[in-house]
Amino acid sequence: MAQRPTNCGVGPAFEVIGGKWKAVILWELQEGPKRFGELRRLIEGVSEKMLIQQLRELELDGLVDRHVFHEVPPKVEYSVTALGKTLNKAMGPLADWGEKYQRTQAQRAAAPSKKKA
């Protein structure tokens, strides 16, 4: 990943988890190692190609480990690294904020609109 100068740590953090799926993948892996098929079922809407790409990028960034079991049929499990666990911990408050924001938006949408005459 190319290094760009930033004024705070938020920029690099969002570069690592940017996009639609990386944060979701990390969140799903926090409960323990998962096989590719498990992740695909848990993450609704992700394509196989995108999941593969995002897992590879997370692995390159040191956030996810890929463990290959040499057996027949082949088995691969993905798990969160120690670094990935620290990122998951940091994302907890962000997830809480997102849930509160969704509730607020739903309440605003349900409230009668106030039009100025």
XYZ file of C-alpha atoms in Angstrom:
117
model
C 0.000 0.000 0.000
C 1.419 3.388 -0.973
C 2.219 5.723 1.888
C 0.603 9.142 1.746
C 1.204 11.890 4.268
C -1.689 12.367 6.705
C -2.451 14.744 9.547
C -3.891 12.027 11.797
C -4.187 8.257 12.107
C -7.719 8.096 10.711
C -6.485 8.259 7.106
C -4.221 5.199 7.278
C -6.862 3.256 9.207
C -9.500 3.946 6.573
C -7.060 3.094 3.789
C -6.643 -0.370 5.317
C -10.348 -1.040 5.913
C -11.687 1.102 3.085
C -14.370 -0.218 0.830
C -17.515 -2.148 1.547
C -16.246 -5.542 2.688
C -12.965 -5.446 4.630
C -14.416 -4.215 7.913
C -17.252 -6.754 7.621
C -14.776 -9.581 6.965
C -12.671 -8.620 9.984
C -15.790 -8.352 12.126
C -16.946 -11.849 11.130
C -13.509 -13.319 11.831
C -13.354 -11.941 15.373
C -15.385 -14.921 16.645
C -12.740 -17.354 15.412
C -11.252 -18.938 12.276
C -13.601 -19.444 9.358
C -13.429 -21.250 6.054
C -14.068 -19.389 2.814
C -17.534 -20.880 2.362
C -18.535 -19.876 5.889
C -17.473 -16.296 5.240
C -19.349 -16.235 1.950
C -22.554 -17.361 3.692
C -22.126 -14.913 6.581
C -21.435 -11.868 4.411
C -24.588 -11.343 2.431
C -24.105 -9.814 -1.003
C -20.356 -10.310 -1.436
C -19.273 -12.047 -4.635
C -16.745 -14.863 -4.582
C -14.279 -12.778 -6.605
C -14.571 -9.782 -4.266
C -14.235 -11.919 -1.128
C -11.071 -13.532 -2.490
C -9.617 -10.124 -3.406
C -10.441 -8.559 -0.041
C -9.056 -11.522 1.917
C -5.802 -11.320 -0.060
C -5.474 -7.601 0.644
C -6.191 -8.110 4.349
C -3.565 -10.852 4.403
C -1.000 -8.588 2.694
C -1.762 -5.845 5.247
C -1.059 -8.295 8.087
C -4.625 -8.277 9.429
C -5.675 -11.791 8.399
C -3.840 -15.129 8.417
C -4.532 -17.785 5.803
C -3.856 -21.299 7.066
C -3.722 -24.128 4.519
C -4.322 -27.636 5.832
C -2.572 -30.198 3.641
C -5.289 -32.798 3.423
C -7.791 -34.154 0.945
C -10.025 -32.362 0.211
C -7.949 -29.187 0.648
C -8.962 -26.990 3.563
C -8.140 -23.312 4.132
C -9.078 -21.246 7.176
C -8.843 -17.518 7.696
C -8.290 -15.915 11.085
C -7.580 -12.473 12.497
C -3.979 -11.670 13.429
C -3.022 -9.825 16.607
C -2.876 -6.620 14.556
C -6.307 -7.355 13.106
C -7.689 -7.844 16.628
C -6.512 -4.364 17.591
C -8.314 -2.959 14.553
C -11.497 -4.874 15.436
C -11.314 -3.427 18.941
C -10.989 0.066 17.473
C -13.952 -0.556 15.137
C -16.264 -1.456 18.051
C -17.104 2.163 18.956
C -17.491 2.984 15.257
C -19.996 0.114 14.889
C -21.886 1.401 17.939
C -22.012 4.871 16.399
C -23.277 3.420 13.115
C -26.126 1.596 14.859
C -27.155 4.772 16.712
C -26.976 6.735 13.467
C -29.239 4.218 11.691
C -31.814 4.473 14.488
C -31.684 8.274 14.373
C -32.138 8.288 10.599
C -35.065 5.859 10.864
C -36.709 8.086 13.483
C -36.186 11.165 11.317
C -37.692 9.410 8.315
C -40.716 8.310 10.355
C -41.338 11.773 11.854
C -43.779 14.074 10.040
C -41.919 16.525 7.846
C -41.995 20.196 8.771
C -42.486 22.374 5.730
C -41.997 26.101 5.909
C -44.804 28.147 4.412
